[in-house]
JSON list of C-alpha atoms in Angstrom, two decimals:
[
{"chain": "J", "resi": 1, "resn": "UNK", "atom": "CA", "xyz": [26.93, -3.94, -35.80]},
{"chain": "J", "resi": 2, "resn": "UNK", "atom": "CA", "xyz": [25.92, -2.79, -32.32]},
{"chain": "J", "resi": 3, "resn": "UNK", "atom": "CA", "xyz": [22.31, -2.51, -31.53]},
{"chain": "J", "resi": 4, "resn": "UNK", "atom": "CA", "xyz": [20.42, -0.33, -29.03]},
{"chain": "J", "resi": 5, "resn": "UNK", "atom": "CA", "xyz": [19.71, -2.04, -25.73]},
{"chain": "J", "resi": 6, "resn": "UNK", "atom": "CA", "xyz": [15.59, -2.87, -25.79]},
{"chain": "J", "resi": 7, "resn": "UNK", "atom": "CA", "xyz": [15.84, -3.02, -21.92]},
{"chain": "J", "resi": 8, "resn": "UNK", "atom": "CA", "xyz": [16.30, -6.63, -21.60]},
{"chain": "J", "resi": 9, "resn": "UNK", "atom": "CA", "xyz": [20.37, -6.98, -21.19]},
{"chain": "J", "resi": 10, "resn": "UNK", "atom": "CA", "xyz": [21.05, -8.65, -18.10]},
{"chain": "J", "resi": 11, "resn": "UNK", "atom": "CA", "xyz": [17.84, -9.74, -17.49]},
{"chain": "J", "resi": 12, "resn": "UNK", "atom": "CA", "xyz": [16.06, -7.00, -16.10]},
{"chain": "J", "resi": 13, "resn": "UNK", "atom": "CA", "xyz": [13.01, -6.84, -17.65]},
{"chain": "J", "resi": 14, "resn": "UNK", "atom": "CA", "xyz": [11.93, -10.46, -17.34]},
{"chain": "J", "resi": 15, "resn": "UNK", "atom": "CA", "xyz": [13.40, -11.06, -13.67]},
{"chain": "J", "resi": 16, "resn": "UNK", "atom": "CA", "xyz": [10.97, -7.09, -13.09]},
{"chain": "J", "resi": 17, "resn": "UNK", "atom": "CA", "xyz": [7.80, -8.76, -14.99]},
{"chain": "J", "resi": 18, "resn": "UNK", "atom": "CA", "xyz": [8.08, -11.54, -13.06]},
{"chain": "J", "resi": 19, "resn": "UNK", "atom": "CA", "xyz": [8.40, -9.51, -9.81]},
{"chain": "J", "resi": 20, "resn": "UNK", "atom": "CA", "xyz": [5.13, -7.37, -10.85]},
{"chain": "J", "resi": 21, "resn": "UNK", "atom": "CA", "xyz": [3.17, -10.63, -11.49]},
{"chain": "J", "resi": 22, "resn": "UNK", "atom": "CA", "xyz": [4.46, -11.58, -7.77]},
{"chain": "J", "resi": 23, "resn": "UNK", "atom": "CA", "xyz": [3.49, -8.33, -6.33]},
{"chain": "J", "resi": 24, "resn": "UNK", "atom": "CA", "xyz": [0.90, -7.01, -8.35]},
{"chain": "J", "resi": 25, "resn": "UNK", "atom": "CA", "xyz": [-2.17, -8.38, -5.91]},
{"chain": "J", "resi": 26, "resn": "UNK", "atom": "CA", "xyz": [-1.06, -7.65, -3.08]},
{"chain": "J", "resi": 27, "resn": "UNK", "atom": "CA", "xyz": [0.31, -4.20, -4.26]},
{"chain": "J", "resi": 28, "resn": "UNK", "atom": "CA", "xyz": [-3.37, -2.99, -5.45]},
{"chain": "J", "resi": 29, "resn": "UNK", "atom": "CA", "xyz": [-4.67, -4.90, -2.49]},
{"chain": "J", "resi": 30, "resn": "UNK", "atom": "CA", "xyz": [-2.50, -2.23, -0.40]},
{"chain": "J", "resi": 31, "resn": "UNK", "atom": "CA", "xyz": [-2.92, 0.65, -2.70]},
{"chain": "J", "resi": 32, "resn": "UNK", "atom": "CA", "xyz": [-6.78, 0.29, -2.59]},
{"chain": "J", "resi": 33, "resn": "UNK", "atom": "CA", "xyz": [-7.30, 0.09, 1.60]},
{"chain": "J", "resi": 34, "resn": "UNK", "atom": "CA", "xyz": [-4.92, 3.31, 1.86]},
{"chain": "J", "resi": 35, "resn": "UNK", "atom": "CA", "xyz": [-6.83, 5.02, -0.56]},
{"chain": "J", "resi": 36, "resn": "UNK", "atom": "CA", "xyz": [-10.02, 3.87, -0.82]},
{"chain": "J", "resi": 37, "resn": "UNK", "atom": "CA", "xyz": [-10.59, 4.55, -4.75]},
{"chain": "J", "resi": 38, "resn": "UNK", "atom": "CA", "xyz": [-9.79, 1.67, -6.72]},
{"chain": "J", "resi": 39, "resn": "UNK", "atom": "CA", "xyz": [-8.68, 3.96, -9.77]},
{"chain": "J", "resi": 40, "resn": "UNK", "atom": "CA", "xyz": [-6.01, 5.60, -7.85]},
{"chain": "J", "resi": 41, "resn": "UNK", "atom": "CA", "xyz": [-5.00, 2.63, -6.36]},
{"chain": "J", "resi": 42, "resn": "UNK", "atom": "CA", "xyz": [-3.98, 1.35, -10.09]},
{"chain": "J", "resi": 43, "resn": "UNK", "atom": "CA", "xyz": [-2.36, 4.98, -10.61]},
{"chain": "J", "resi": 44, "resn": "UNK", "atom": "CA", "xyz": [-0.55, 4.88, -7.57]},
{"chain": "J", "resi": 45, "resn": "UNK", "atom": "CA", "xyz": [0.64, 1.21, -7.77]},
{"chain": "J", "resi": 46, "resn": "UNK", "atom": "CA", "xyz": [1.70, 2.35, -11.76]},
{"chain": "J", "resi": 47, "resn": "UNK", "atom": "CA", "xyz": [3.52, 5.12, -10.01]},
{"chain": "J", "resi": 48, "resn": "UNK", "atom": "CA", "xyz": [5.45, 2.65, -7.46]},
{"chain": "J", "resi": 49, "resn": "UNK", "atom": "CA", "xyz": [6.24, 0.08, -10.06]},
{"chain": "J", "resi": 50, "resn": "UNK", "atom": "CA", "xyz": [7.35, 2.95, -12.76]},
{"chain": "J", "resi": 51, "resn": "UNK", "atom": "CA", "xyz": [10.16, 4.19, -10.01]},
{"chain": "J", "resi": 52, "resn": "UNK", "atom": "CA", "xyz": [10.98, 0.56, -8.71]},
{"chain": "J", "resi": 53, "resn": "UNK", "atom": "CA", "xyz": [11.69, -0.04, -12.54]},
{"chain": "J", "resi": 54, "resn": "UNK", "atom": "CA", "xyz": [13.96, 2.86, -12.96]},
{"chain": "J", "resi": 55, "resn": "UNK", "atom": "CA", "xyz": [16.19, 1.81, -10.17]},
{"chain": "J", "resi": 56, "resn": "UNK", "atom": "CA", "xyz": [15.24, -2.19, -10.92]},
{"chain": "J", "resi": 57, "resn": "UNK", "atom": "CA", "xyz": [19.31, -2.73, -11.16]},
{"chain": "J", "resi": 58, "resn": "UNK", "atom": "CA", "xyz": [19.65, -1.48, -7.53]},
{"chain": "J", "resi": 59, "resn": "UNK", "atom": "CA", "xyz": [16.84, -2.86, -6.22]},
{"chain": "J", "resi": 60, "resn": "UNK", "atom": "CA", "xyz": [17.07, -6.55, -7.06]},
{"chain": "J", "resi": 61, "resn": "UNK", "atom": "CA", "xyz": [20.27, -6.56, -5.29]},
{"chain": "J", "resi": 62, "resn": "UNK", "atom": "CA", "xyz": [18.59, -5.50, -2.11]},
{"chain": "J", "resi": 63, "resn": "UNK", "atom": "CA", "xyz": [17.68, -7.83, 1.09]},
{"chain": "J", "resi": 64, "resn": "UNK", "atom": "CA", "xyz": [14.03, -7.08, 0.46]},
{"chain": "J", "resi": 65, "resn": "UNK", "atom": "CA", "xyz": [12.26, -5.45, -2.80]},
{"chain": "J", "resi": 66, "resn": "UNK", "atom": "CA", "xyz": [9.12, -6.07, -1.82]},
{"chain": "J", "resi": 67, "resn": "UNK", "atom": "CA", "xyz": [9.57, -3.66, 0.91]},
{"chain": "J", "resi": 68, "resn": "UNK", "atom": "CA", "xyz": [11.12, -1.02, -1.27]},
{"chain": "J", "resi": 69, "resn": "UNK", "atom": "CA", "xyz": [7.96, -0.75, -3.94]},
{"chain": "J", "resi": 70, "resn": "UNK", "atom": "CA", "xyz": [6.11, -0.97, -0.57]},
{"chain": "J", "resi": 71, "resn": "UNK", "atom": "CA", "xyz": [7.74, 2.05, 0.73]},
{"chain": "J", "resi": 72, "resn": "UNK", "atom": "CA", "xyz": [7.13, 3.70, -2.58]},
{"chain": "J", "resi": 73, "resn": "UNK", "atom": "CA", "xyz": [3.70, 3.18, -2.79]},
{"chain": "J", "resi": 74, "resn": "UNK", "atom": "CA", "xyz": [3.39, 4.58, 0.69]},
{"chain": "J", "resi": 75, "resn": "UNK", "atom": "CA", "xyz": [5.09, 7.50, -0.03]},
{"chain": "J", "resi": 76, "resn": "UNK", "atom": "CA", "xyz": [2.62, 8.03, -3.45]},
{"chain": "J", "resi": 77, "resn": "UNK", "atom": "CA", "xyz": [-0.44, 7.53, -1.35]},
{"chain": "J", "resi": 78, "resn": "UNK", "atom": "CA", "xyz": [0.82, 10.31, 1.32]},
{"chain": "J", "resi": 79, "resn": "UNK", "atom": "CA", "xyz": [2.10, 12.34, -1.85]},
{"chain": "J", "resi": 80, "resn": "UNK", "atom": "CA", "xyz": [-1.15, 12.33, -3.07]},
{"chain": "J", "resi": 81, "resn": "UNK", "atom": "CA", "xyz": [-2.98, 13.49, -0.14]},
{"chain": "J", "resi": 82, "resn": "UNK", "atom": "CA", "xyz": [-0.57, 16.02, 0.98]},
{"chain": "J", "resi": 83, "resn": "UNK", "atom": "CA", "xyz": [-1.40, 17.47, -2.45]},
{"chain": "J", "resi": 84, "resn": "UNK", "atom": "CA", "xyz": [-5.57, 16.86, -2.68]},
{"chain": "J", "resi": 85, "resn": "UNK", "atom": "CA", "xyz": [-7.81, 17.38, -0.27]},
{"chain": "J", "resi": 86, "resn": "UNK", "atom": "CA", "xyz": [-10.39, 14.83, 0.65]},
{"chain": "J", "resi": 87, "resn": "UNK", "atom": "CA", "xyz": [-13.07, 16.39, -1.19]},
{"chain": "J", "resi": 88, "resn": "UNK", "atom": "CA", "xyz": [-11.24, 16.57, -4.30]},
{"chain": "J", "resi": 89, "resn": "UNK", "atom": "CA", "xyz": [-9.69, 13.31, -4.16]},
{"chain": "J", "resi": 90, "resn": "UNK", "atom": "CA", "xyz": [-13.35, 11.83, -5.38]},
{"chain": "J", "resi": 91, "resn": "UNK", "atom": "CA", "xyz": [-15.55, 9.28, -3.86]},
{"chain": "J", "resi": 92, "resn": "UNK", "atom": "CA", "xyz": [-14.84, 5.97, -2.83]},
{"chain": "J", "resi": 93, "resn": "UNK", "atom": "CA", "xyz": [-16.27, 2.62, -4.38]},
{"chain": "J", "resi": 94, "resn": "UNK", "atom": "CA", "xyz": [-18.09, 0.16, -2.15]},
{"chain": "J", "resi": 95, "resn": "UNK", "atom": "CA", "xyz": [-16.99, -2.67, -3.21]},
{"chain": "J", "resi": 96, "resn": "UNK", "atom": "CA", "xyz": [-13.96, -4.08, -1.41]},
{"chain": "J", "resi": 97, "resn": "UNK", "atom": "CA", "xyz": [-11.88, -7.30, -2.04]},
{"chain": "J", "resi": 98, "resn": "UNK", "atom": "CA", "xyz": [-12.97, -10.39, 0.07]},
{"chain": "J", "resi": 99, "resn": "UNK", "atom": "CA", "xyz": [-10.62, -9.66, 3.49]},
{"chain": "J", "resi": 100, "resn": "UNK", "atom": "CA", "xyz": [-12.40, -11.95, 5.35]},
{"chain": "J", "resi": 101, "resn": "UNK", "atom": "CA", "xyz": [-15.88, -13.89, 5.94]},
{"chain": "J", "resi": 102, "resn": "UNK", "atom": "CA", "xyz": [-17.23, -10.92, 6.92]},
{"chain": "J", "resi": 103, "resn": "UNK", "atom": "CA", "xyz": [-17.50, -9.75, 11.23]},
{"chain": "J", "resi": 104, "resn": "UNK", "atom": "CA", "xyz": [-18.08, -6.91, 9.81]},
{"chain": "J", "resi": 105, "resn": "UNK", "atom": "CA", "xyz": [-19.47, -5.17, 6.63]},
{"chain": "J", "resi": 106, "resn": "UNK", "atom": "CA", "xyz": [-16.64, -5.08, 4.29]},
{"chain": "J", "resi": 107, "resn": "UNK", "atom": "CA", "xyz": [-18.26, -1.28, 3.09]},
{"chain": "J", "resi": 108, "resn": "UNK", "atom": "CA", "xyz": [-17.92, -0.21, 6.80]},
{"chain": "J", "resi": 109, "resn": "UNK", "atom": "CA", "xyz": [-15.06, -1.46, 7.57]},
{"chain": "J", "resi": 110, "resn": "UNK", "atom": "CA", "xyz": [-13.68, 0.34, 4.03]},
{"chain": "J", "resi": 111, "resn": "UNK", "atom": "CA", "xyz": [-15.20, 3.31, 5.60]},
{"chain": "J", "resi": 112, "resn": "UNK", "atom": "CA", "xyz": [-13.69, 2.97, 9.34]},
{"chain": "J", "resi": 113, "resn": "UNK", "atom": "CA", "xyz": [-10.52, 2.72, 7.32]},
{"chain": "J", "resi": 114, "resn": "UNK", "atom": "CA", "xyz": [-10.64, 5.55, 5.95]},
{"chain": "J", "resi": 115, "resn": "UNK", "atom": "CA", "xyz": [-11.61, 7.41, 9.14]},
{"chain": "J", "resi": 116, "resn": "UNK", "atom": "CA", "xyz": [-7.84, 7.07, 10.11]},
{"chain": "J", "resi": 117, "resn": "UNK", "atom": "CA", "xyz": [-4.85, 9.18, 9.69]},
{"chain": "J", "resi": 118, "resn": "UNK", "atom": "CA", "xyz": [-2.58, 8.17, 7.00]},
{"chain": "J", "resi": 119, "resn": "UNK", "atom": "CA", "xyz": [0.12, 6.97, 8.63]},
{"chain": "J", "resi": 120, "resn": "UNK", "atom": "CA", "xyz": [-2.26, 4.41, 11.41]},
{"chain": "J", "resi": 121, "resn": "UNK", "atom": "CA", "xyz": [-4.08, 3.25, 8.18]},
{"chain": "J", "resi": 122, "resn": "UNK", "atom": "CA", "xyz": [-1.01, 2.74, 6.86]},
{"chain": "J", "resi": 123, "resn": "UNK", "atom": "CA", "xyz": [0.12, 0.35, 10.01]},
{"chain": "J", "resi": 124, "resn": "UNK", "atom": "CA", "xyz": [-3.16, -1.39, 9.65]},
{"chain": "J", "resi": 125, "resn": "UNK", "atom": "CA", "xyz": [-3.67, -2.41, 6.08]},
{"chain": "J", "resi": 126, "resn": "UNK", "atom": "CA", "xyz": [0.62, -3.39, 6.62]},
{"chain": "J", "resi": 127, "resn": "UNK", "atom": "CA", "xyz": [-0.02, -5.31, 9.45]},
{"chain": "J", "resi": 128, "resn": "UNK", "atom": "CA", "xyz": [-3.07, -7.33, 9.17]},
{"chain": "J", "resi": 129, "resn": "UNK", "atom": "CA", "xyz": [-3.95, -7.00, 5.19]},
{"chain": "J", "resi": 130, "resn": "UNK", "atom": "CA", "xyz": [-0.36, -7.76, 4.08]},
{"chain": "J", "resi": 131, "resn": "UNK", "atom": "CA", "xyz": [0.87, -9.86, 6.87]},
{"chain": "J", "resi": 132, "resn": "UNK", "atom": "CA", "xyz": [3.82, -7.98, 7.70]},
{"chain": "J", "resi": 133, "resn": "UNK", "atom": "CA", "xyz": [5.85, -8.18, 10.72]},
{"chain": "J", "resi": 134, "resn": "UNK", "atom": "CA", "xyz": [6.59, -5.41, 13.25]},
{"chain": "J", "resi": 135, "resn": "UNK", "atom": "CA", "xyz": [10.07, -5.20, 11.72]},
{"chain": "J", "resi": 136, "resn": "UNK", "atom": "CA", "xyz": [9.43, -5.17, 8.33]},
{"chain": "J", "resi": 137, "resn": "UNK", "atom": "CA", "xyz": [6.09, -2.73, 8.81]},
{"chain": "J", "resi": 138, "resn": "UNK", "atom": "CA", "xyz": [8.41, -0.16, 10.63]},
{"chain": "J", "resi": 139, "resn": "UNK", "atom": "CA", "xyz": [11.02, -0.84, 7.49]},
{"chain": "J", "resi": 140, "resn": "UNK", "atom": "CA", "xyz": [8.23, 0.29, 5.04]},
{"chain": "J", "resi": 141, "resn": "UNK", "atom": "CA", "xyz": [6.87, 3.62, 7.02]},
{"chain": "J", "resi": 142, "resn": "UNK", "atom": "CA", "xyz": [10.64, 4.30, 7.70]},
{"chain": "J", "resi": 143, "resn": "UNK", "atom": "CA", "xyz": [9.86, 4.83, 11.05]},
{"chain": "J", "resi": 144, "resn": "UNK", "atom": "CA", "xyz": [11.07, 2.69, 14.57]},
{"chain": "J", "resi": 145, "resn": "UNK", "atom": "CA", "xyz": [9.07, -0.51, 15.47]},
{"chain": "J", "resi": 146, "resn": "UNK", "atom": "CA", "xyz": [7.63, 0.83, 18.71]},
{"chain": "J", "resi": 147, "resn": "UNK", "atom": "CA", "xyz": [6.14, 3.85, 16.65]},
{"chain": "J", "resi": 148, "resn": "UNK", "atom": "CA", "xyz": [4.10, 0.33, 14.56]},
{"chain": "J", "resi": 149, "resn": "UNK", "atom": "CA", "xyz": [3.32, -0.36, 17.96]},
{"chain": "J", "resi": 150, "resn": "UNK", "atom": "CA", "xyz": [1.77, 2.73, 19.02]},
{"chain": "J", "resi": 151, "resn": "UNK", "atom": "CA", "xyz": [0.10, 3.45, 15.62]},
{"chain": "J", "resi": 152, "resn": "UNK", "atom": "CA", "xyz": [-1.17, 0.51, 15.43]},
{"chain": "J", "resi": 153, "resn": "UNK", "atom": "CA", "xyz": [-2.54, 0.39, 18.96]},
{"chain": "J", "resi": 154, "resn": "UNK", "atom": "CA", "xyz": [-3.93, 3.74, 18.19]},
{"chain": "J", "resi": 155, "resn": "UNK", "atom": "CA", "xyz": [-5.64, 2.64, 15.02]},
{"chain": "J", "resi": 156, "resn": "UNK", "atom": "CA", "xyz": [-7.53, -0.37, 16.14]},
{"chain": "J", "resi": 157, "resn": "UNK", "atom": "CA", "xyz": [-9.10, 1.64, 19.37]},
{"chain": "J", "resi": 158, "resn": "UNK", "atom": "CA", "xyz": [-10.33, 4.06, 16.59]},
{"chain": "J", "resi": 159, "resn": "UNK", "atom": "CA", "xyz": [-11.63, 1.34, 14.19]},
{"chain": "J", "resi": 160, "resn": "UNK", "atom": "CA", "xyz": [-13.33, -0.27, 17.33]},
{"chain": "J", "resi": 161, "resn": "UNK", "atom": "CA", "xyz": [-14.58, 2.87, 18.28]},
{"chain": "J", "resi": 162, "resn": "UNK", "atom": "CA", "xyz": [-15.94, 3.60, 14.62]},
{"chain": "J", "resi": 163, "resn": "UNK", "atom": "CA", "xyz": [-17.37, 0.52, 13.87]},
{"chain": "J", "resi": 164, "resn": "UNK", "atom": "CA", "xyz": [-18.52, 0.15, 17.36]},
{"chain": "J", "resi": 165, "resn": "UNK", "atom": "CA", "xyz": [-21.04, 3.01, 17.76]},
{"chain": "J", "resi": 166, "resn": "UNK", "atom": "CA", "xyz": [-21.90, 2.53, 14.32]},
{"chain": "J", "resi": 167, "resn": "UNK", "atom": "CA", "xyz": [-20.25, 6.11, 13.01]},
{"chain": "J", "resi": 168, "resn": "UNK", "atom": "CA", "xyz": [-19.72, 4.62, 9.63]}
]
């Protein structure tokens, strides 16, 4: 007697669980800084995973699927804000995750954040939340590794502007 496949043949659905438990932190993390709501963040991180999962056969086989929910999750955050304006897209909470002892205040610095286009914010929470390379940055925006550079140069002139003159 032949039963119906529960999902688990092959080992997908352990070897994915155990990839979401890997990536979960640093995937809300990531989700949170672009967006700046922390119950978006969970719906577009459940968005990310949800597509990973559907393709989780492909994926695994790849060099890096970190970066590929990465570049998903990017591409919900952007998807979402091509489709709500700030306004609608509700207020941010205050409270952020402890980035660091503190420079600055982790509510202005949310707020600076936020101040930047997508795609520099994007750069920024990549590159010094997340830890990622040039390389691997430019793999995630799906863009070329001196465009990271620029953005990125771009983005922390802003922030230092912002949080600088106190325009938080």
């Amino acid at each position: 007697m032949k039963h119906r496949s529960t999902g688990t043949a092959g080992g997908v659905e352990p070897e994915f669980r155990s990839f979401v438990l890997e990536m979960s932190t640093s995937l809300h993390r990531t989700a949170f800084l672009l967006c700046g709501d922390w119950h978006l963040a969970d719906d577009l991180v459940q968005e990310a995973l949800a597509r990973t999962y559907s393709h989780w056969r492909k994926v695994r086989q790849a060099d890096n699927p970190a970066a590929y929910v990465r570049r998903i999750l990017i591409n919900e955050s952007r998807r979402h804000w091509r489709r709500h304006s700030p306004a609608q897209a509700g207020h941010a909470e205050t409270t952020v995750p402890d980035l660091s002892d503190g420079v600055v205040d982790r509510a202005d610095l949310l707020q600076a954040l936020q101040s930047l286009p997508a795609r520099q914010r994007a750069t920024v929470v990549l590159r010094f939340v997340e830890g990622l390379s040039g390389p691997e940055t430019a793999a995630a925006l799906g863009c070329s590794e001196g465009t990271v550079r620029s953005q990125t140069s771009r983005a922390l002139l802003k922030l230092k502007s912002v949080l600088n003159r106190g325009d938080h």
